[in-house]
Amino acid sequence: MGKEIVKTECLGCAETFDGIVMDCEKCGGVPVLRLSDMEWDISSNRPNIWRYASMLPKFKRYVTLGEGLTPIRKYRKYKLKLELRNPTGSYADRASAVLSSYFLSKDPNAPVRIKYASDFTYSLVSYLIGVPEVEVVLDDPFSVEVEEILSLIELGATVNFSDASAQLSYMNPLTIEGLKTTVFELFERGIKRGKIFVPAETGILAISIWKGIEDLRAIGEDAGFEVVAVHLEGMKVPSSLDRVSGIDIFEVSRDKALKKLIELAKAGIKTKLLSAASLEAMEEDGEEGSIAIITASDSRRRTLPVGKNSRLSKEILRLLSEGGGGTAYEIWERMGKYTLRGVYKSLASMESAGLVASSFSVEGRRKKKVYFLPNEDMKKGSSNS
């Protein structure tokens, strides 16, 4: 593969920009990335969305908490893709892996301001544990539950109430890049055609799956899927879908969606009303072999190992940035607080998430494990070695 060329194209006005542009200043439409040198080359040793790195933008650092590879469950003559089996219990984790990789590669010390969106914000803050300053902005404090705010604060984010601009919104091209991996998993499993019923609150998941299908076709793969965006009766069809050809719309009544919600709960699948509506739409349509995406559940919020003590994790990252690498014991000594066991556990979780790296060095006859920031020269090394 040659050097990757990345352009951003607005689906609203067709304006094209060089590089990664998070929003279209011209019309405010939905931006998507156009990547050169894509190929269907699965990295089967990666148990996360980065197994499809050949179809995704390239970064210096890659963050993962084990998102993706969610189960596909047979349900009568249909299939369910259970996205609530992601690390935080939401499909948004796919987007968070790409966004956090972007921010940590671009400038790991730069603050990130996120415009609040349910599920997405909790997920992204969980993944941004390596960023020293994360701010969540709520336009309407009455639109979020107190428990949600407390969860964000526990993860180390600051929460402010304002309508200021310059915030990262849910609707951005890197979100789409992460979410499109949903269809890649179907394709890898040998499911290459059929209708995919997608809950459409904002429309971005439907657009993302459509984008994944388009990318597969662009490199010559036979992806014979159709995307059906499902919305509840009384809700407006998301305006983001207006300029996208190739996505059908299906409306479901609330009472039928509620019956499906109860039916799924009895089957051990606790999800949201709109996700249940996707199953109802699929059954009303009746085409055998169709797939419904079950996205998330209000009651299925998971606490990640790396997020259980985010202050400790952030402190470790600050020390590694300012003073160079070191063993777990040396890092603990430099901190002057917390327990050695806590430092060991935090480093293990952070390493599995790609936030720190490690290597063994030899001092005399003793081998020791040194932790450092990814892509930094290990010779910066331990202050005591």
GROMACS .gro file of C-alpha atoms in nm:
model
  385
    1MET     CA    1   0.000   0.000   0.000
    2GLY     CA    2   0.123   0.349  -0.082
    3LYS     CA    3   0.094   0.663   0.124
    4GLU     CA    4  -0.264   0.716   0.229
    5ILE     CA    5  -0.445   1.021   0.095
    6VAL     CA    6  -0.742   1.135   0.304
    7LYS     CA    7  -1.010   1.373   0.189
    8THR     CA    8  -1.336   1.477   0.355
    9GLU     CA    9  -1.650   1.508   0.148
   10CYS     CA   10  -1.974   1.670   0.264
   11LEU     CA   11  -2.281   1.463   0.179
   12GLY     CA   12  -2.488   1.781   0.192
   13CYS     CA   13  -2.314   2.011  -0.057
   14ALA     CA   14  -2.048   1.777  -0.207
   15GLU     CA   15  -1.770   2.015  -0.097
   16THR     CA   16  -1.435   1.835  -0.065
   17PHE     CA   17  -1.161   1.917   0.186
   18ASP     CA   18  -0.805   1.789   0.223
   19GLY     CA   19  -0.739   1.579   0.532
   20ILE     CA   20  -0.979   1.508   0.817
   21VAL     CA   21  -1.236   1.786   0.864
   22MET     CA   22  -1.483   1.738   1.148
   23ASP     CA   23  -1.770   1.947   1.008
   24CYS     CA   24  -1.872   2.129   0.692
   25GLU     CA   25  -1.859   2.503   0.755
   26LYS     CA   26  -2.030   2.567   0.422
   27CYS     CA   27  -2.362   2.390   0.483
   28GLY     CA   28  -2.337   2.197   0.810
   29GLY     CA   29  -2.399   1.870   0.628
   30VAL     CA   30  -2.269   1.525   0.717
   31PRO     CA   31  -1.897   1.485   0.637
   32VAL     CA   32  -1.747   1.149   0.538
   33LEU     CA   33  -1.389   1.046   0.471
   34ARG     CA   34  -1.263   0.929   0.134
   35LEU     CA   35  -0.959   0.707   0.188
   36SER     CA   36  -0.711   0.598  -0.075
   37ASP     CA   37  -0.546   0.255  -0.076
   38MET     CA   38  -0.822   0.070   0.109
   39GLU     CA   39  -0.809  -0.308   0.085
   40TRP     CA   40  -0.991  -0.600   0.246
   41ASP     CA   41  -0.700  -0.735   0.449
   42ILE     CA   42  -0.816  -0.856   0.792
   43SER     CA   43  -0.566  -0.851   1.080
   44SER     CA   44  -0.711  -1.163   1.238
   45ASN     CA   45  -0.485  -1.139   1.545
   46ARG     CA   46  -0.661  -0.819   1.656
   47PRO     CA   47  -0.980  -0.894   1.856
   48ASN     CA   48  -1.124  -0.544   1.802
   49ILE     CA   49  -1.220  -0.304   1.523
   50TRP     CA   50  -0.854  -0.251   1.427
   51ARG     CA   51  -0.862  -0.590   1.256
   52TYR     CA   52  -1.004  -0.376   0.972
   53ALA     CA   53  -0.721  -0.119   0.986
   54SER     CA   54  -0.672  -0.157   0.609
   55MET     CA   55  -1.020  -0.003   0.564
   56LEU     CA   56  -0.978   0.273   0.825
   57PRO     CA   57  -0.774   0.595   0.857
   58LYS     CA   58  -0.416   0.551   0.976
   59PHE     CA   59  -0.290   0.688   1.310
   60LYS     CA   60   0.033   0.694   1.510
   61ARG     CA   61  -0.143   0.544   1.810
   62TYR     CA   62  -0.431   0.301   1.826
   63VAL     CA   63  -0.664   0.282   2.124
   64THR     CA   64  -0.889  -0.013   2.196
   65LEU     CA   65  -1.086  -0.144   2.491
   66GLY     CA   66  -1.192  -0.457   2.305
   67GLU     CA   67  -1.479  -0.306   2.108
   68GLY     CA   68  -1.634  -0.487   1.814
   69LEU     CA   69  -1.668  -0.856   1.726
   70THR     CA   70  -2.012  -0.845   1.886
   71PRO     CA   71  -2.225  -1.160   1.861
   72ILE     CA   72  -2.477  -1.234   1.591
   73ARG     CA   73  -2.775  -1.417   1.736
   74LYS     CA   74  -3.027  -1.615   1.535
   75TYR     CA   75  -3.381  -1.504   1.613
   76ARG     CA   76  -3.650  -1.705   1.434
   77LYS     CA   77  -3.569  -1.666   1.062
   78TYR     CA   78  -3.370  -1.347   1.122
   79LYS     CA   79  -3.043  -1.236   1.281
   80LEU     CA   80  -2.970  -0.986   1.559
   81LYS     CA   81  -2.637  -0.801   1.587
   82LEU     CA   82  -2.596  -0.743   1.961
   83GLU     CA   83  -2.404  -0.415   1.986
   84LEU     CA   84  -2.484  -0.386   2.356
   85ARG     CA   85  -2.202  -0.640   2.408
   86ASN     CA   86  -1.943  -0.367   2.350
   87PRO     CA   87  -1.719  -0.254   2.643
   88THR     CA   88  -1.950   0.023   2.771
   89GLY     CA   89  -2.264  -0.152   2.648
   90SER     CA   90  -2.306   0.069   2.341
   91TYR     CA   91  -2.229   0.060   1.969
   92ALA     CA   92  -2.071   0.404   2.021
   93ASP     CA   93  -1.754   0.230   2.146
   94ARG     CA   94  -1.660   0.165   1.784
   95ALA     CA   95  -1.659   0.539   1.718
   96SER     CA   96  -1.476   0.612   2.043
   97ALA     CA   97  -1.187   0.383   1.947
   98VAL     CA   98  -1.129   0.579   1.626
   99LEU     CA   99  -1.181   0.924   1.781
  100SER     CA  100  -0.952   0.860   2.078
  101SER     CA  101  -0.683   0.724   1.844
  102TYR     CA  102  -0.712   1.042   1.639
  103PHE     CA  103  -0.685   1.279   1.936
  104LEU     CA  104  -0.399   1.090   2.102
  105SER     CA  105  -0.210   1.077   1.771
  106LYS     CA  106  -0.270   1.442   1.682
  107ASP     CA  107  -0.186   1.600   2.019
  108PRO     CA  108  -0.221   1.389   2.336
  109ASN     CA  109  -0.199   1.699   2.559
  110ALA     CA  110  -0.465   1.905   2.382
  111PRO     CA  111  -0.801   1.942   2.563
  112VAL     CA  112  -1.107   1.783   2.405
  113ARG     CA  113  -1.452   1.945   2.428
  114ILE     CA  114  -1.745   1.713   2.361
  115LYS     CA  115  -2.102   1.815   2.292
  116TYR     CA  116  -2.318   1.586   2.503
  117ALA     CA  117  -2.505   1.302   2.335
  118SER     CA  118  -2.642   1.003   2.525
  119ASP     CA  119  -2.428   0.685   2.513
  120PHE     CA  120  -2.172   0.850   2.284
  121THR     CA  121  -2.039   1.088   2.551
  122TYR     CA  122  -2.000   0.825   2.823
  123SER     CA  123  -1.829   0.594   2.576
  124LEU     CA  124  -1.589   0.856   2.439
  125VAL     CA  125  -1.492   0.989   2.783
  126SER     CA  126  -1.414   0.630   2.884
  127TYR     CA  127  -1.181   0.596   2.586
  128LEU     CA  128  -1.017   0.939   2.633
  129ILE     CA  129  -0.856   0.839   2.962
  130GLY     CA  130  -0.519   0.927   2.804
  131VAL     CA  131  -0.620   1.289   2.743
  132PRO     CA  132  -0.544   1.516   3.042
  133GLU     CA  133  -0.842   1.749   2.996
  134VAL     CA  134  -1.183   1.635   2.874
  135GLU     CA  135  -1.480   1.870   2.895
  136VAL     CA  136  -1.842   1.775   2.832
  137VAL     CA  137  -2.074   2.058   2.732
  138LEU     CA  138  -2.447   2.029   2.792
  139ASP     CA  139  -2.667   2.269   2.598
  140ASP     CA  140  -2.970   2.168   2.803
  141PRO     CA  141  -2.906   2.046   3.161
  142PHE     CA  142  -3.262   1.909   3.175
  143SER     CA  143  -3.189   1.667   2.889
  144VAL     CA  144  -2.955   1.446   3.094
  145GLU     CA  145  -3.003   1.247   3.413
  146VAL     CA  146  -2.805   1.327   3.727
  147GLU     CA  147  -2.657   0.975   3.730
  148GLU     CA  148  -2.516   1.037   3.383
  149ILE     CA  149  -2.341   1.356   3.494
  150LEU     CA  150  -2.196   1.182   3.800
  151SER     CA  151  -2.068   0.897   3.582
  152LEU     CA  152  -1.887   1.144   3.356
  153ILE     CA  153  -1.730   1.318   3.655
  154GLU     CA  154  -1.616   0.984   3.797
  155LEU     CA  155  -1.438   0.923   3.466
  156GLY     CA  156  -1.242   1.244   3.516
  157ALA     CA  157  -1.434   1.475   3.283
  158THR     CA  158  -1.544   1.827   3.370
  159VAL     CA  159  -1.907   1.908   3.293
  160ASN     CA  160  -2.019   2.256   3.192
  161PHE     CA  161  -2.347   2.405   3.082
  162SER     CA  162  -2.325   2.635   2.781
  163ASP     CA  163  -2.412   2.664   2.416
  164ALA     CA  164  -2.059   2.753   2.311
  165SER     CA  165  -1.927   2.630   1.978
  166ALA     CA  166  -1.595   2.457   1.902
  167GLN     CA  167  -1.719   2.127   2.044
  168LEU     CA  168  -1.686   1.777   1.904
  169SER     CA  169  -2.033   1.664   1.802
  170TYR     CA  170  -2.155   1.309   1.757
  171MET     CA  171  -2.206   1.371   1.384
  172ASN     CA  172  -1.849   1.366   1.252
  173PRO     CA  173  -1.655   1.160   0.995
  174LEU     CA  174  -1.451   0.963   1.249
  175THR     CA  175  -1.767   0.847   1.425
  176ILE     CA  176  -1.879   0.716   1.087
  177GLU     CA  177  -1.546   0.541   1.031
  178GLY     CA  178  -1.577   0.358   1.361
  179LEU     CA  179  -1.941   0.262   1.324
  180LYS     CA  180  -1.900   0.134   0.968
  181THR     CA  181  -1.700  -0.160   1.106
  182THR     CA  182  -2.034  -0.311   1.211
  183VAL     CA  183  -2.100  -0.417   0.852
  184PHE     CA  184  -1.740  -0.534   0.809
  185GLU     CA  185  -1.803  -0.792   1.082
  186LEU     CA  186  -2.108  -0.921   0.898
  187PHE     CA  187  -1.906  -0.940   0.577
  188GLU     CA  188  -1.619  -1.122   0.747
  189ARG     CA  189  -1.865  -1.378   0.888
  190GLY     CA  190  -1.979  -1.459   0.534
  191ILE     CA  191  -2.301  -1.255   0.551
  192LYS     CA  192  -2.273  -1.057   0.228
  193ARG     CA  193  -2.629  -0.961   0.139
  194GLY     CA  194  -2.966  -0.892   0.294
  195LYS     CA  195  -3.148  -0.605   0.459
  196ILE     CA  196  -2.993  -0.440   0.764
  197PHE     CA  197  -3.252  -0.272   0.990
  198VAL     CA  198  -3.093   0.010   1.186
  199PRO     CA  199  -3.247   0.224   1.465
  200ALA     CA  200  -3.232   0.585   1.347
  201GLU     CA  201  -3.246   0.852   1.615
  202THR     CA  202  -2.983   1.080   1.459
  203GLY     CA  203  -2.934   0.872   1.145
  204ILE     CA  204  -2.558   0.842   1.188
  205LEU     CA  205  -2.553   0.465   1.242
  206ALA     CA  206  -2.752   0.407   0.923
  207ILE     CA  207  -2.518   0.642   0.734
  208SER     CA  208  -2.215   0.464   0.880
  209ILE     CA  209  -2.334   0.120   0.774
  210TRP     CA  210  -2.418   0.259   0.430
  211LYS     CA  211  -2.065   0.408   0.415
  212GLY     CA  212  -1.911   0.071   0.507
  213ILE     CA  213  -2.105  -0.097   0.227
  214GLU     CA  214  -1.997   0.174  -0.020
  215ASP     CA  215  -1.632   0.130   0.085
  216LEU     CA  216  -1.652  -0.247   0.030
  217ARG     CA  217  -1.800  -0.194  -0.314
  218ALA     CA  218  -1.537   0.070  -0.395
  219ILE     CA  219  -1.262  -0.192  -0.364
  220GLY     CA  220  -1.452  -0.446  -0.571
  221GLU     CA  221  -1.611  -0.656  -0.296
  222ASP     CA  222  -1.958  -0.800  -0.353
  223ALA     CA  223  -2.153  -0.640  -0.069
  224GLY     CA  224  -2.520  -0.688  -0.155
  225PHE     CA  225  -2.673  -0.525   0.151
  226GLU     CA  226  -2.965  -0.283   0.179
  227VAL     CA  227  -2.990  -0.038   0.469
  228VAL     CA  228  -3.327   0.034   0.631
  229ALA     CA  229  -3.340   0.320   0.883
  230VAL     CA  230  -3.613   0.264   1.143
  231HIS     CA  231  -3.784   0.544   1.335
  232LEU     CA  232  -4.075   0.556   1.575
  233GLU     CA  233  -4.416   0.690   1.483
  234GLY     CA  234  -4.440   1.057   1.581
  235MET     CA  235  -4.066   1.114   1.549
  236LYS     CA  236  -3.923   1.309   1.258
  237VAL     CA  237  -3.706   1.124   1.011
  238PRO     CA  238  -3.349   1.242   1.085
  239SER     CA  239  -3.256   1.525   0.848
  240SER     CA  240  -2.910   1.371   0.811
  241LEU     CA  241  -3.066   1.104   0.586
  242ASP     CA  242  -3.211   1.356   0.340
  243ARG     CA  243  -2.906   1.367   0.111
  244VAL     CA  244  -2.813   0.999   0.125
  245SER     CA  245  -2.947   0.781  -0.153
  246GLY     CA  246  -2.964   0.410  -0.088
  247ILE     CA  247  -3.117   0.416   0.261
  248ASP     CA  248  -3.483   0.320   0.296
  249ILE     CA  249  -3.705   0.452   0.578
  250PHE     CA  250  -3.941   0.238   0.789
  251GLU     CA  251  -4.181   0.372   1.053
  252VAL     CA  252  -4.293   0.162   1.352
  253SER     CA  253  -4.572   0.242   1.598
  254ARG     CA  254  -4.475   0.286   1.963
  255ASP     CA  255  -4.711   0.019   2.090
  256LYS     CA  256  -4.566  -0.244   1.854
  257ALA     CA  257  -4.213  -0.138   1.946
  258LEU     CA  258  -4.301  -0.170   2.316
  259LYS     CA  259  -4.431  -0.524   2.263
  260LYS     CA  260  -4.104  -0.614   2.093
  261LEU     CA  261  -3.909  -0.452   2.379
  262ILE     CA  262  -4.087  -0.682   2.626
  263GLU     CA  263  -4.038  -0.981   2.397
  264LEU     CA  264  -3.664  -0.916   2.375
  265ALA     CA  265  -3.638  -0.869   2.751
  266LYS     CA  266  -3.797  -1.211   2.805
  267ALA     CA  267  -3.534  -1.352   2.568
  268GLY     CA  268  -3.261  -1.198   2.784
  269ILE     CA  269  -3.191  -0.897   2.563
  270LYS     CA  270  -3.246  -0.566   2.741
  271THR     CA  271  -3.235  -0.281   2.493
  272LYS     CA  272  -3.396   0.052   2.405
  273LEU     CA  273  -3.736   0.111   2.249
  274LEU     CA  274  -3.589   0.226   1.918
  275SER     CA  275  -3.371  -0.085   1.892
  276ALA     CA  276  -3.677  -0.300   1.956
  277ALA     CA  277  -3.848  -0.109   1.675
  278SER     CA  278  -3.578  -0.238   1.437
  279LEU     CA  279  -3.681  -0.595   1.515
  280GLU     CA  280  -4.047  -0.507   1.465
  281ALA     CA  281  -3.969  -0.342   1.130
  282MET     CA  282  -3.770  -0.647   1.020
  283GLU     CA  283  -4.055  -0.884   1.108
  284GLU     CA  284  -4.314  -0.663   0.939
  285ASP     CA  285  -4.097  -0.656   0.626
  286GLY     CA  286  -4.069  -1.035   0.644
  287GLU     CA  287  -3.758  -1.094   0.432
  288GLU     CA  288  -3.573  -1.402   0.553
  289GLY     CA  289  -3.207  -1.355   0.643
  290SER     CA  290  -3.245  -0.989   0.738
  291ILE     CA  291  -3.043  -0.843   1.025
  292ALA     CA  292  -3.152  -0.601   1.300
  293ILE     CA  293  -2.895  -0.395   1.487
  294ILE     CA  294  -2.958  -0.392   1.864
  295THR     CA  295  -2.760  -0.090   1.978
  296ALA     CA  296  -2.764  -0.024   2.353
  297SER     CA  297  -2.960  -0.038   2.677
  298ASP     CA  298  -3.031   0.228   2.938
  299SER     CA  299  -2.971  -0.031   3.209
  300ARG     CA  300  -2.656  -0.188   3.064
  301ARG     CA  301  -2.392   0.071   3.151
  302ARG     CA  302  -2.057  -0.096   3.211
  303THR     CA  303  -1.763   0.034   3.410
  304LEU     CA  304  -1.436  -0.033   3.233
  305PRO     CA  305  -1.123  -0.153   3.414
  306VAL     CA  306  -0.928   0.146   3.284
  307GLY     CA  307  -1.203   0.379   3.399
  308LYS     CA  308  -1.237   0.255   3.757
  309ASN     CA  309  -0.962   0.490   3.871
  310SER     CA  310  -0.925   0.739   3.589
  311ARG     CA  311  -0.745   0.989   3.812
  312LEU     CA  312  -0.471   0.735   3.879
  313SER     CA  313  -0.447   0.659   3.507
  314LYS     CA  314  -0.424   1.027   3.417
  315GLU     CA  315  -0.157   1.079   3.684
  316ILE     CA  316   0.049   0.792   3.543
  317LEU     CA  317   0.023   0.935   3.192
  318ARG     CA  318   0.130   1.278   3.316
  319LEU     CA  319   0.436   1.133   3.491
  320LEU     CA  320   0.539   0.933   3.185
  321SER     CA  321   0.499   1.241   2.967
  322GLU     CA  322   0.702   1.468   3.196
  323GLY     CA  323   0.962   1.232   3.337
  324GLY     CA  324   0.999   0.950   3.089
  325GLY     CA  325   0.944   0.579   3.130
  326GLY     CA  326   0.994   0.362   3.432
  327THR     CA  327   0.907   0.038   3.603
  328ALA     CA  328   0.580   0.008   3.793
  329TYR     CA  329   0.774   0.044   4.118
  330GLU     CA  330   0.957   0.357   3.997
  331ILE     CA  331   0.632   0.513   3.879
  332TRP     CA  332   0.474   0.437   4.218
  333GLU     CA  333   0.770   0.599   4.399
  334ARG     CA  334   0.746   0.912   4.182
  335MET     CA  335   0.374   0.946   4.253
  336GLY     CA  336   0.406   0.944   4.631
  337LYS     CA  337   0.049   0.822   4.674
  338TYR     CA  338  -0.182   0.535   4.574
  339THR     CA  339  -0.087   0.173   4.638
  340LEU     CA  340   0.173  -0.022   4.445
  341ARG     CA  341  -0.090  -0.282   4.365
  342GLY     CA  342  -0.318  -0.011   4.226
  343VAL     CA  343  -0.038   0.119   4.002
  344TYR     CA  344   0.033  -0.233   3.872
  345LYS     CA  345  -0.336  -0.294   3.795
  346SER     CA  346  -0.380   0.044   3.629
  347LEU     CA  347  -0.070  -0.005   3.411
  348ALA     CA  348  -0.195  -0.348   3.301
  349SER     CA  349  -0.535  -0.206   3.201
  350MET     CA  350  -0.376   0.092   3.026
  351GLU     CA  351  -0.137  -0.130   2.832
  352SER     CA  352  -0.420  -0.352   2.708
  353ALA     CA  353  -0.602  -0.036   2.597
  354GLY     CA  354  -0.298   0.090   2.405
  355LEU     CA  355  -0.247   0.392   2.631
  356VAL     CA  356   0.099   0.283   2.746
  357ALA     CA  357   0.357   0.046   2.602
  358SER     CA  358   0.625  -0.162   2.768
  359SER     CA  359   0.955  -0.330   2.696
  360PHE     CA  360   1.203  -0.535   2.895
  361SER     CA  361   1.550  -0.404   2.974
  362VAL     CA  362   1.842  -0.573   3.149
  363GLU     CA  363   2.025  -0.416   3.442
  364GLY     CA  364   2.310  -0.640   3.552
  365ARG     CA  365   2.155  -0.983   3.581
  366ARG     CA  366   1.810  -0.846   3.649
  367LYS     CA  367   1.542  -0.811   3.384
  368LYS     CA  368   1.285  -0.537   3.441
  369LYS     CA  369   0.972  -0.423   3.262
  370VAL     CA  370   0.974  -0.054   3.170
  371TYR     CA  371   0.655   0.134   3.082
  372PHE     CA  372   0.652   0.434   2.848
  373LEU     CA  373   0.417   0.628   2.621
  374PRO     CA  374   0.358   0.465   2.281
  375ASN     CA  375   0.571   0.599   1.994
  376GLU     CA  376   0.813   0.766   2.233
  377ASP     CA  377   1.181   0.672   2.243
  378MET     CA  378   1.240   0.428   2.528
  379LYS     CA  379   1.587   0.577   2.576
  380LYS     CA  380   1.411   0.866   2.743
  381GLY     CA  381   1.386   0.582   2.991
  382SER     CA  382   1.367   0.540   3.357
  383SER     CA  383   1.494   0.817   3.582
  384ASN     CA  384   1.663   0.556   3.801
  385SER     CA  385   1.826   0.339   3.536
   0.00000   0.00000   0.00000
